[in-house]
Coordinates of C-alpha atoms and ligand atoms in Angstrom, one line a residue:
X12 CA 67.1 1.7 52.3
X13 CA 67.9 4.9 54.5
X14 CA 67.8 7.8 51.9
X15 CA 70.5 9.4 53.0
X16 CA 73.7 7.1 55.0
X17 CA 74.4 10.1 57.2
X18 CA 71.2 11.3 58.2
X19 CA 70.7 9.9 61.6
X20 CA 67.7 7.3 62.0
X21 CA 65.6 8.7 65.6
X22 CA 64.6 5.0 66.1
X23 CA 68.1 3.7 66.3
X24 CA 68.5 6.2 69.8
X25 CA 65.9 3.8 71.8
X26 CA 66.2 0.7 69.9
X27 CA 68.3 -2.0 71.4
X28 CA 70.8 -2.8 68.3
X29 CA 74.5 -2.3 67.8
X30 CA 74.5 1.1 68.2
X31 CA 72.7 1.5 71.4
X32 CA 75.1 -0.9 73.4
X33 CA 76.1 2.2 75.8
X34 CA 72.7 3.2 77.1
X35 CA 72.4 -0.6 77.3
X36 CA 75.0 -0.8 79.7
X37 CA 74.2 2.1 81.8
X38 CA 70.3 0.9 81.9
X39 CA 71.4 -2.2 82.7
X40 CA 73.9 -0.9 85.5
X41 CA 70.8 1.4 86.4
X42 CA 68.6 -1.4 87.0
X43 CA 70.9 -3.6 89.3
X44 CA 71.7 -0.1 91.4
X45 CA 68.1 0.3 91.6
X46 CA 67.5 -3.4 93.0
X47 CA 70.4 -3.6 94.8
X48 CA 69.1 0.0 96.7
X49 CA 66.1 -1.8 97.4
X50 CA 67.0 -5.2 98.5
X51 CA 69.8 -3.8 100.7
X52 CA 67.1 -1.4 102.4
X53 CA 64.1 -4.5 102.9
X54 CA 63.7 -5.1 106.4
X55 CA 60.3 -7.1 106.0
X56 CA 58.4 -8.9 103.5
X57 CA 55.9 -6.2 102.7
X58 CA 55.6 -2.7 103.4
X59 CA 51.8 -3.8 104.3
X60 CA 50.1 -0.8 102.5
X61 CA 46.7 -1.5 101.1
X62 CA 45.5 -1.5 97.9
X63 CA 43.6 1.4 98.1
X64 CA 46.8 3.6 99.2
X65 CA 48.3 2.1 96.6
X66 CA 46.0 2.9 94.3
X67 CA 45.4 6.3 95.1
X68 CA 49.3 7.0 94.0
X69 CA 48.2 5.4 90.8
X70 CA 45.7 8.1 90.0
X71 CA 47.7 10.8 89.2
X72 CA 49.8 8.7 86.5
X73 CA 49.1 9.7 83.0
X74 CA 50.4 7.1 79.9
X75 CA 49.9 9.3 77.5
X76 CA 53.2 12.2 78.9
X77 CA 56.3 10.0 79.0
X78 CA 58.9 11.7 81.5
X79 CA 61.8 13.7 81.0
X80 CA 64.6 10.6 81.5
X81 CA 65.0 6.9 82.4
X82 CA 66.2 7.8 85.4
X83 CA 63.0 10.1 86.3
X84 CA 60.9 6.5 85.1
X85 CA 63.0 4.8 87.5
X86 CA 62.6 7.0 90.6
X87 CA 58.4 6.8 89.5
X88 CA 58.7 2.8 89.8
X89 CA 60.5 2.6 92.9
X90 CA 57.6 4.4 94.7
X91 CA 55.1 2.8 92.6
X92 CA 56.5 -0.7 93.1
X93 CA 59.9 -1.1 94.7
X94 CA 59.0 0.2 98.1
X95 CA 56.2 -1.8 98.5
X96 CA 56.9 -4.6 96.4
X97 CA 56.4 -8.5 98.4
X98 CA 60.0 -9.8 98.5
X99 CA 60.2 -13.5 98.1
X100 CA 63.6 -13.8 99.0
X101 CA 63.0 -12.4 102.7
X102 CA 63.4 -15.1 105.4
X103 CA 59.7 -14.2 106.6
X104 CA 57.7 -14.5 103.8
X105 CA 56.5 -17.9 104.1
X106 CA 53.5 -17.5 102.5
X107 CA 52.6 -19.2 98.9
X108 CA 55.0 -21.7 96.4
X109 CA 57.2 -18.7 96.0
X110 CA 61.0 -19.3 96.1
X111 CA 63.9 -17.0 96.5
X112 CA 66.0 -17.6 93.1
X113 CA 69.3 -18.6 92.0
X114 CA 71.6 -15.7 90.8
X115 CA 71.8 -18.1 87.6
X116 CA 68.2 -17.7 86.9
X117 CA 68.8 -13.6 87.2
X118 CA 71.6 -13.9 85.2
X119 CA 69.7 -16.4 82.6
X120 CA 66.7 -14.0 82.5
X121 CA 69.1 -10.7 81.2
X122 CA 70.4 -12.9 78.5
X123 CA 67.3 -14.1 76.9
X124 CA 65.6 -10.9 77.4
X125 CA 68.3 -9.4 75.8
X126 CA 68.6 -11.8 72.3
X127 CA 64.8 -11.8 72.9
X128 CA 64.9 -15.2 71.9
X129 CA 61.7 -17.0 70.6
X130 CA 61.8 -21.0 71.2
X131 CA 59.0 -21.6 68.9
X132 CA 60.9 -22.3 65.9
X133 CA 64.3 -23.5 65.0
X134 CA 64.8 -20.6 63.0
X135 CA 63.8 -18.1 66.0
X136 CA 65.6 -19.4 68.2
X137 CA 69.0 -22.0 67.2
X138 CA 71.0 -23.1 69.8
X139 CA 68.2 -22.2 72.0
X140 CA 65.9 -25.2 71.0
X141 CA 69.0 -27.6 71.4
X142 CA 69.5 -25.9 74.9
X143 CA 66.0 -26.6 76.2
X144 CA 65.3 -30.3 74.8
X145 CA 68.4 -30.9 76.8
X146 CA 67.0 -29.4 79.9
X147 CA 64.1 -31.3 78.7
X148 CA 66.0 -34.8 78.6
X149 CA 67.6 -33.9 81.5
X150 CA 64.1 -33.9 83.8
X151 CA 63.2 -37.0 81.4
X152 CA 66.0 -38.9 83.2
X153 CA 65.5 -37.7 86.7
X154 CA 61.7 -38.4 87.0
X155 CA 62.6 -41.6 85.3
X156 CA 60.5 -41.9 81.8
X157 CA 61.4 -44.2 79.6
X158 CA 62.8 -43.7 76.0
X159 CA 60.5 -42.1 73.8
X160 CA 59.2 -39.5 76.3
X161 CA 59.1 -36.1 75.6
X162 CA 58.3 -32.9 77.0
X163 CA 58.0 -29.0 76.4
X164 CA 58.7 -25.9 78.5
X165 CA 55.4 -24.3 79.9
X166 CA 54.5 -21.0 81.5
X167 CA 53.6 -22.9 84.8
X168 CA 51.8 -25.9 86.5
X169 CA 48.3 -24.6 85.2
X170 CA 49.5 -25.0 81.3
X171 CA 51.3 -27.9 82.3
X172 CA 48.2 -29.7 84.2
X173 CA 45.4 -28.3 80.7
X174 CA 48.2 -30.3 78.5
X175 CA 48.1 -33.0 80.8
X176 CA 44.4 -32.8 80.5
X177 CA 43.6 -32.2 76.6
X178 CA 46.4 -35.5 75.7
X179 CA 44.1 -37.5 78.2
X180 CA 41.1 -36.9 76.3
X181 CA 42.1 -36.3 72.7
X182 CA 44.6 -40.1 73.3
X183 CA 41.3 -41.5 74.7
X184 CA 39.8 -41.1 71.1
X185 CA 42.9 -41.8 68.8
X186 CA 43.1 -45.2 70.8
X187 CA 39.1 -45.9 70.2
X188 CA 38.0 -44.3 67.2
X189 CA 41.6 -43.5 65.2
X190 CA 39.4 -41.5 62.3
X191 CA 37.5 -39.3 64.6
X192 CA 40.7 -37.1 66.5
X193 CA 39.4 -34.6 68.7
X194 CA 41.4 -31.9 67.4
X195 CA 39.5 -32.1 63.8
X196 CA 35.9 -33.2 64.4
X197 CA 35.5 -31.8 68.3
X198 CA 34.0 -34.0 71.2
X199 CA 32.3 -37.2 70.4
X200 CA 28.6 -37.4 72.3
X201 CA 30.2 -40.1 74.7
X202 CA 32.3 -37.1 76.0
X203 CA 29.6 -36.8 78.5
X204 CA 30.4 -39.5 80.4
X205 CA 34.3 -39.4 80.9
X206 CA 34.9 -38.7 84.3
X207 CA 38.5 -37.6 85.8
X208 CA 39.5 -38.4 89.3
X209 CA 41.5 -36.4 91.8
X210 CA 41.9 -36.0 95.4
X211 CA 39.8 -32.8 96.9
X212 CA 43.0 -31.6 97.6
X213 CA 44.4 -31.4 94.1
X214 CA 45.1 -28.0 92.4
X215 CA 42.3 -26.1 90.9
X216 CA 43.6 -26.3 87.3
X217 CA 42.7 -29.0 87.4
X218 CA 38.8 -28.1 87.3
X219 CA 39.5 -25.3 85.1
X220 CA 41.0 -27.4 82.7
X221 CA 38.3 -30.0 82.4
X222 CA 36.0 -26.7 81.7
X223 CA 38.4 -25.4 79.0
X224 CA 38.2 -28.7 77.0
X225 CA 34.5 -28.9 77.2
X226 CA 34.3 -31.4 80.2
X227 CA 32.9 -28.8 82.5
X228 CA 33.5 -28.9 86.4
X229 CA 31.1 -32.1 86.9
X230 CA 33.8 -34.2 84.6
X231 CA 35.9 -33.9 87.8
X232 CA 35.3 -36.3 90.9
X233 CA 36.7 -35.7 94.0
X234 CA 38.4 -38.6 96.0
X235 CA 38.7 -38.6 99.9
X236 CA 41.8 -38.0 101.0
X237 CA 43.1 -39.9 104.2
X238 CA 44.6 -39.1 107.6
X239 CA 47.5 -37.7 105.8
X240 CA 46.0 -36.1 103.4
X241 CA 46.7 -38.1 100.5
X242 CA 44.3 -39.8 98.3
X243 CA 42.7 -42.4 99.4
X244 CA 43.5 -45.3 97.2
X245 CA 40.8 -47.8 98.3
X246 CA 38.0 -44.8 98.2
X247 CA 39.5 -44.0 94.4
X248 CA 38.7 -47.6 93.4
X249 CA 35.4 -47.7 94.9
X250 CA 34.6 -44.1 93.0
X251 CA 36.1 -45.7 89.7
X252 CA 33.9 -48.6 90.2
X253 CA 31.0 -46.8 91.2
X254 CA 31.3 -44.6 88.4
X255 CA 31.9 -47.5 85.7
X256 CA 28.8 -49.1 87.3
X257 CA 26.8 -45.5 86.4
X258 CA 27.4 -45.9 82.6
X259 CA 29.9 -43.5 82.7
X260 CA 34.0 -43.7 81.3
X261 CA 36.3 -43.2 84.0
X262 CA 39.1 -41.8 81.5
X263 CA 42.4 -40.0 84.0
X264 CA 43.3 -40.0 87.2
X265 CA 45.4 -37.1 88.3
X266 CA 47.6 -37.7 91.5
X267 CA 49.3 -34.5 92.8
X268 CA 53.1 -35.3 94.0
X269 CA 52.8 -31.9 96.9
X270 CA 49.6 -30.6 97.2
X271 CA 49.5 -27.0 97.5
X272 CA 48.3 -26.8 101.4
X273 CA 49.6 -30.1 102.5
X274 CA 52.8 -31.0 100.6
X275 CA 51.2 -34.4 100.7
X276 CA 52.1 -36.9 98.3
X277 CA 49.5 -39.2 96.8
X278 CA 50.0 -43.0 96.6
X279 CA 51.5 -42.7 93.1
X280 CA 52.4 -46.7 92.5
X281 CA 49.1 -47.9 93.8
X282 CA 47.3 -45.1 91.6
X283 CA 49.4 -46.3 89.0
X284 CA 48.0 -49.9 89.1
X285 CA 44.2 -48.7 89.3
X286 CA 44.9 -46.5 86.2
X287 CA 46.7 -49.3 85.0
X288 CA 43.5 -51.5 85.2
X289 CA 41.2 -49.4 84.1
X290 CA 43.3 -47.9 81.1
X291 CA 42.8 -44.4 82.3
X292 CA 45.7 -41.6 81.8
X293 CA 47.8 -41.4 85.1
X294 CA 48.8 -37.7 85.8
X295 CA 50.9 -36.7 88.1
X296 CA 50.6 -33.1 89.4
X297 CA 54.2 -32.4 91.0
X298 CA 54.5 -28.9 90.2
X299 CA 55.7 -28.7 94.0
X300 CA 56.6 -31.8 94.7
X301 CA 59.4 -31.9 92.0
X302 CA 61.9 -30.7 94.5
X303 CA 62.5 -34.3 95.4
X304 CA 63.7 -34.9 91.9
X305 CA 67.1 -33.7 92.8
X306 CA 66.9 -34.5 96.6
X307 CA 69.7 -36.7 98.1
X308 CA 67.8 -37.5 100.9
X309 CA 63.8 -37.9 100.4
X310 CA 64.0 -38.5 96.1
X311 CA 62.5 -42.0 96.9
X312 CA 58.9 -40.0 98.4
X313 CA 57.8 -39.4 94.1
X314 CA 58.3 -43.2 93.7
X315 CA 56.1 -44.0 91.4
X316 CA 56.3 -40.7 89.3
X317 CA 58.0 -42.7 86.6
X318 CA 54.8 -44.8 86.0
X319 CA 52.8 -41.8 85.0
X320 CA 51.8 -40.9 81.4
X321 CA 52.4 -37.2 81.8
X322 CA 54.1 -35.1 84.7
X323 CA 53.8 -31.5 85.6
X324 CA 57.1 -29.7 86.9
X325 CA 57.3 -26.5 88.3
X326 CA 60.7 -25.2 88.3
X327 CA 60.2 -21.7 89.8
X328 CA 58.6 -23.6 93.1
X329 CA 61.3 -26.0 94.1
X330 CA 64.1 -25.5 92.0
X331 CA 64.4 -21.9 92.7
X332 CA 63.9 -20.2 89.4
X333 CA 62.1 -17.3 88.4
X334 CA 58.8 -16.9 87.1
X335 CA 58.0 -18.6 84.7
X336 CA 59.3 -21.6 84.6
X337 CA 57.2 -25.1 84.5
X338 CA 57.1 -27.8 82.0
X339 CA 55.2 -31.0 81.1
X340 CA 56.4 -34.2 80.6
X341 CA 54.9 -37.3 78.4
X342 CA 56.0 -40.8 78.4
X343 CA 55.0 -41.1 74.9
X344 CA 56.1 -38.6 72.6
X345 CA 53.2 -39.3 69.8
X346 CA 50.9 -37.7 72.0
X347 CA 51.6 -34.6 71.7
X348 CA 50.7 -34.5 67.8
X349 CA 47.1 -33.8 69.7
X350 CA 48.6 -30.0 70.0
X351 CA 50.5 -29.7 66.6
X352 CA 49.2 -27.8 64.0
X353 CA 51.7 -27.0 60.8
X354 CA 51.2 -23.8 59.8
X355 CA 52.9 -22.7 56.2
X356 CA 54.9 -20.0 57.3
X357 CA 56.1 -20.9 60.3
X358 CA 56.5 -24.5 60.4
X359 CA 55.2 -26.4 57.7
X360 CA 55.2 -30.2 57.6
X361 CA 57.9 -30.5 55.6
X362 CA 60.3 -28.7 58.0
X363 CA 59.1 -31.9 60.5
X364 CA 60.1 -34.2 57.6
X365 CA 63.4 -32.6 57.3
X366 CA 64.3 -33.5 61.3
X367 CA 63.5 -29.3 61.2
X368 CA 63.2 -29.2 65.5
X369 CA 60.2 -26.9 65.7
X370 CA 59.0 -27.2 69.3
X371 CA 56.2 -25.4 68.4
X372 CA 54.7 -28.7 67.5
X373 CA 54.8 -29.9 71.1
X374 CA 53.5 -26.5 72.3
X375 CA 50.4 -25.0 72.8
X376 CA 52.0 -22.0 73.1
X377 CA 53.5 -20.2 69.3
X378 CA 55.8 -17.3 70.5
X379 CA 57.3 -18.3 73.8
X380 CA 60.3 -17.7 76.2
X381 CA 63.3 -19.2 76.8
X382 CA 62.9 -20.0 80.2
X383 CA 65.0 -23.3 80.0
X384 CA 67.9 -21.3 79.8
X385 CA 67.3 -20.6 83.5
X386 CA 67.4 -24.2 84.7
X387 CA 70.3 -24.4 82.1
X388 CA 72.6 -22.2 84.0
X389 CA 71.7 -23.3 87.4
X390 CA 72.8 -27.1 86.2
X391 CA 75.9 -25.8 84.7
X392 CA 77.3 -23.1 87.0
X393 CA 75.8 -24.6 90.3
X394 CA 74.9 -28.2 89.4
X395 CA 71.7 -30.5 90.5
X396 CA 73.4 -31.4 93.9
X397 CA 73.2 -27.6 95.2
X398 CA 69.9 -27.3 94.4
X399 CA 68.8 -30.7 95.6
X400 CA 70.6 -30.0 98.7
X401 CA 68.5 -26.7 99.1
X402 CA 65.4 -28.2 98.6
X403 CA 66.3 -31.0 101.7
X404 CA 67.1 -28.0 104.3
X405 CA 64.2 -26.6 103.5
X406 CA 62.1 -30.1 104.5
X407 CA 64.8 -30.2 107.5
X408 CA 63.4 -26.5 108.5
X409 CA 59.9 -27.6 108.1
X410 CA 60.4 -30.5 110.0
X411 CA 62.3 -28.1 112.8
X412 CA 58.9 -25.8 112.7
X413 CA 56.7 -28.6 113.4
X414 CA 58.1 -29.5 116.3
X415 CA 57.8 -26.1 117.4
X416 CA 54.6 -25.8 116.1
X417 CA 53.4 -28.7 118.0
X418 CA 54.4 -27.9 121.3
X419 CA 52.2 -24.6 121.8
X420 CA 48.8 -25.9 123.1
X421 CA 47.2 -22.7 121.4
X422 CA 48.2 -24.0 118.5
X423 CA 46.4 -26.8 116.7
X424 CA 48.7 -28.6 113.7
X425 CA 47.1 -30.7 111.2
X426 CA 49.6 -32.8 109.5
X427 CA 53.2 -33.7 109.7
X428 CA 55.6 -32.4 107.2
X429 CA 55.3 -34.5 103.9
X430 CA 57.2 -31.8 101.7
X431 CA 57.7 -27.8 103.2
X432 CA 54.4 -26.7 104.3
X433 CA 52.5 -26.6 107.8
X434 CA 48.5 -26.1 107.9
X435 CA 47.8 -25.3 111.7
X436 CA 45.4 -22.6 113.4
X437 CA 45.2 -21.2 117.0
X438 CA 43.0 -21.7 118.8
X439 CA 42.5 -20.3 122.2
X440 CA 42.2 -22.4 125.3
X441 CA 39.8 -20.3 126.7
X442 CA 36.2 -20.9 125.3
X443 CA 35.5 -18.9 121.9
X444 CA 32.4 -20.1 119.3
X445 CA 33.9 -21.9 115.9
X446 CA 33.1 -18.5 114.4
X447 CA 35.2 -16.8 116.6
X448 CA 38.2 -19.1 116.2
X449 CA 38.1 -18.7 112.3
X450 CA 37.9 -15.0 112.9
X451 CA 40.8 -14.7 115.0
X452 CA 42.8 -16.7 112.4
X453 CA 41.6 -14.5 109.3
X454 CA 42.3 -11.4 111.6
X455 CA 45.8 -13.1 112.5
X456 CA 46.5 -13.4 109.1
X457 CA 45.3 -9.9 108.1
X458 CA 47.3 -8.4 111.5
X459 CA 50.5 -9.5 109.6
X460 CA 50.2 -8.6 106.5
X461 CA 49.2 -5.4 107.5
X462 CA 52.1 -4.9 110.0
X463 CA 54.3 -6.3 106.8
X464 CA 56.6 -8.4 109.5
X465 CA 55.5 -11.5 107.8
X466 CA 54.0 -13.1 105.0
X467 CA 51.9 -15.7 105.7
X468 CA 49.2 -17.9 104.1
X469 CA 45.2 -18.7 105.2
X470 CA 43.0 -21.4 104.0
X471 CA 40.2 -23.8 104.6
X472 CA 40.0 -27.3 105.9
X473 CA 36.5 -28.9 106.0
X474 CA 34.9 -25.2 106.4
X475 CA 37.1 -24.3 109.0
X476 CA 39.6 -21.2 108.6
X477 CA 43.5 -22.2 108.9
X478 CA 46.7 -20.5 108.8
X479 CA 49.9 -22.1 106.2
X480 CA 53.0 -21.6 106.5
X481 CA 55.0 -22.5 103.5
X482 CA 58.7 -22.7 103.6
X483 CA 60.9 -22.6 100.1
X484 CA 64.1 -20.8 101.7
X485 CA 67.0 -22.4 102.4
X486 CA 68.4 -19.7 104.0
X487 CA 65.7 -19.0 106.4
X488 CA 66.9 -19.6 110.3
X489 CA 64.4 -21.6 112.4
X490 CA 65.2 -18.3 114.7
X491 CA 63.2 -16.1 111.9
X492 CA 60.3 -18.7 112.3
X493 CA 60.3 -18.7 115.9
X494 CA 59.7 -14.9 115.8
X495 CA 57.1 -15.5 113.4
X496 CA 55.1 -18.3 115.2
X497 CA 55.3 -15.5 118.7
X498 CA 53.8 -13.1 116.7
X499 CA 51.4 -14.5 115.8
X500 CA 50.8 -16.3 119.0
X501 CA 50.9 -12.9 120.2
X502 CA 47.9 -11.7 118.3
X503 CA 46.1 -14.4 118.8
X504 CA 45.8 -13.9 122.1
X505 CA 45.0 -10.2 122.3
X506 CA 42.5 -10.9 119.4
X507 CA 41.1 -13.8 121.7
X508 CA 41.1 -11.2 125.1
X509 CA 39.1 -8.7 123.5
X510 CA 36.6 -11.2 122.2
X511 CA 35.9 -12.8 125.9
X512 CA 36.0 -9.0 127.3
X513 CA 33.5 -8.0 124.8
X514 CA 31.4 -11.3 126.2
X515 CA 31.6 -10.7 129.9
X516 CA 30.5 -7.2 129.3
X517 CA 27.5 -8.2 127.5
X518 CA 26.9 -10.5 129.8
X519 CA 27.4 -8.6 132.9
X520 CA 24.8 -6.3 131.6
Ligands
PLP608 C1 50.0 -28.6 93.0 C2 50.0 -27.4 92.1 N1 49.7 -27.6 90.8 C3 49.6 -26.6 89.9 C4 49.8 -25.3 90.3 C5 49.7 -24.2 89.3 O1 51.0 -23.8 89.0 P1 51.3 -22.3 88.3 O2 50.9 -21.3 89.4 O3 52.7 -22.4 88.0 O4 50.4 -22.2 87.1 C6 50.1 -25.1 91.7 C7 50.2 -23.7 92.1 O5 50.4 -23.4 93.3 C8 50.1 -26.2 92.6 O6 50.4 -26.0 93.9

């Protein structure tokens, strides 16, 4: 109790409550000025400035003195952040799983920052539970799982893929030894020999999950992938096999619907059988992928996806919300007791037994956001077609940038477009070492980003340094990639000239 109802309480002048709604407004009003300034000024994906310039700004910055006014904090961001922040939603930054977002998921994100909204409970969050297990159902229905799946909003695909992960093993010991659960009495010695399989290209949660749950790195076998950079079904068999033959328990596969360089889809149905037969968990990784959920024209490429016994969705990398946004999908609800804990004061077993929803029980998160309020307002004020339709001119552009891509013969392209990525490198026509070649691409890369014109992506195939393009824009102009693919065309050749100078000099002396 205040001691006195007219003395005025400091807190309540920076507290957000009933009393605060003006400043609330005007910070609110301040903070969309202060975007819209930026985003109407952004002429290229990065400013390029280098960490240590960055950094050196930094220096100066003391925590401990707060400034005179919000507005003085503001002004402090925008050259701390703002002007050299990466913008995603600029036409040439193609360079990692980062999508421009729907003005929905802005608009989601100030409401349930606002209410502050905890999902963990039902009495933290109402309505909010009901809102995300429809969102949940909703996903349920597209991907295809049958009644009596489940599923729970994540902070991304690498909490999505450790779920995935930890139901594999701790279901693997329900089914076998009932008495012993994993979550009570730990690993049982056989633990040793489970073995998870995975293409080489699969995500590297994947590894750091098997770590996390005690499996460590070796736990994880690599398959071969084939031409087209899926997994290679027949070569998964024969490592299943081989490892059953070794003594050891061959206990998940995990097939990745997009893989992060490739946007290549593994053979999901025919992994599905070989799981199938050797009563391993089946996986499916399509964190990028699940794009195709709501695709008119390409859903049927995740055939197969509805076989799985747990699915990873990434929301904020093909369905153009912000981050966070994932979630993981199981096609049978009882497994995820293997992450429930009751605890007495926040959601004691008798709440359960009440038909108390408490999705903390599905969750291994306690306190967490209510992200599916994002994907809520992009179904209801857009609906699944828009963003389905998005996601398919995006594969249309990709498919437009390979056929650029291929017809530059200093350009060396290693796949057709499955999904919305292109791994290619240049490579000069005139005669450079392998070295050479993979410097010129890492310089490429570096030339850009520095410059700021464009974001792009690097990475390795088989030892050997690539550049990635990966598109997630609809509104991106095959024009804008044209410019980018000159650039860097550009620079690869002066990069290239100055290496063969450099070599006839040395070798004229
Ligand atoms: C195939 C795949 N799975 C999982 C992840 C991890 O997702 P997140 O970054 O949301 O944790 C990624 C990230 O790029 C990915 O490409």
């Amino acid at each position: 109790m205040s001691k006195n109802n007219s003395e005025k309480n400091a807190f309540e002048e920076w507290l957000f409550n009933d009393k605060t709604l003006d400043d609330y407004q005007r910070n609110t009003q301040l903070a969309a000025n202060l975007i819209s300034q930026h985003m109407a000024r952004v002429s290229q994906p990065f400013s390029g400035i280098t960490p240590q310039a960055l950094a050196a700004e930094f220096a100066e910055i003391d925590l401990t003195q707060p400034l005179p006014s919000t507005e003085a904090a503001l002004h402090e961001l925008s050259q701390l952040w703002l002007r050299d922040a990466v913008w995603f939603h600029h036409p040439r930054y193609i360079a990692h799983l980062n999508c421009p977002i729907t003005l929905p998921t802005l608009l989601a994100e100030q409401l349930l920052s606002a209410v502050n909204t905890s999902v963990d409970t039902w009495d933290q969050s109402a309505g909010a539970t009901l809102i995300e297990q429809k969102v949940v159902d909703w996903t349920l229905q597209q991907i295809g799982l049958p009644q009596g799946s489940e599923g729970i909003f994540t902070s991304g695909g690498t909490q999505s893929n450790l779920m995935a992960m930890l139901l594999a093993r701790d279901s693997r010991v329900a089914k076998e030894t009932p008495e012993r659960l994993v979550k009570h009495h730990g690993l049982p010695a056989e633990a040793s020999r489970w073995r998870i399989f995975t293409s080489a290209l699969s995500h590297f949660s994947i590894q750091k999950s098997c770590a996390l749950l005690g499996l460590g790195y070796e736990a994880v076998i690599a398959v071969d992938y084939d031409d087209d950079y899926k997994m290679d079904s027949t070569k998964l068999a024969q490592a299943m096999a081989q490892a059953l033959a070794e003594g050891l328990i061959p206990i998940a596969v995990v097939a990745t619907a997009g893989t992060t360089d490739f946007g290549s889809i593994d053979p999901l149905a025919e992994i599905a059988e070989l799981c199938h037969r050797h009563q391993a968990w089946f996986h499916v990784d399509a964190a990028y992928g699940c794009g195709l959920l709501t695709s008119t024209q390409f859903r049927h490429r995740l055939t197969g996806i509805e076989l799985a016994d747990s699915v990873t969705v990434d929301y904020h990398k093909s369905f153009f919300q912000s981050v966070s946004c994932g979630a993981f999908f199981v096609r049978e609800a009882s497994h995820l007791r293997h992450v429930t804990v009751h605890a007495d004061y926040l959601n004691p077993l008798s709440a359960k037994q009440e038909g108390t929803p408490n999705l903390v029980d599905k969750s291994l998160q306690t306190t967490r956001r209510f992200d599916a309020l994002k994907m809520w307002l992009s179904l209801r004020i857009l609906g699944r077609e828009s963003l389905g339709d998005a996601f398919d001119q995006v594969i249309a552009l990709t498919v437009e940038t390979h056929r650029r891509l291929i017809a530059y013969p200093q350009l060396e392209v290693l796949h057709a477009p499955e999904l919305t990525t292109q791994v290619f490198r240049f490579h000069s026509t005139s005669e450079l070492s392998a070295n050479q070649v993979d410097e010129i691409n890492q310089q490429i890369r570096k030339g850009l980003t520095r410059s700021g014109e464009a974001m792009i992506a690097a990475t390795k195939v088989k030892g050997k340094q690539y550049l990635k393009f990966t598109l997630l824009n609809p509104t991106t102009s095959i024009d804008e990639i044209q410019q980018v693919i000159e650039a860097l065309i550009h620079r690869g050749e002066a990069l290239a000239g100055q290496r063969l100078q450099r070599k006839q000099t040395v070798g004229a002396h």
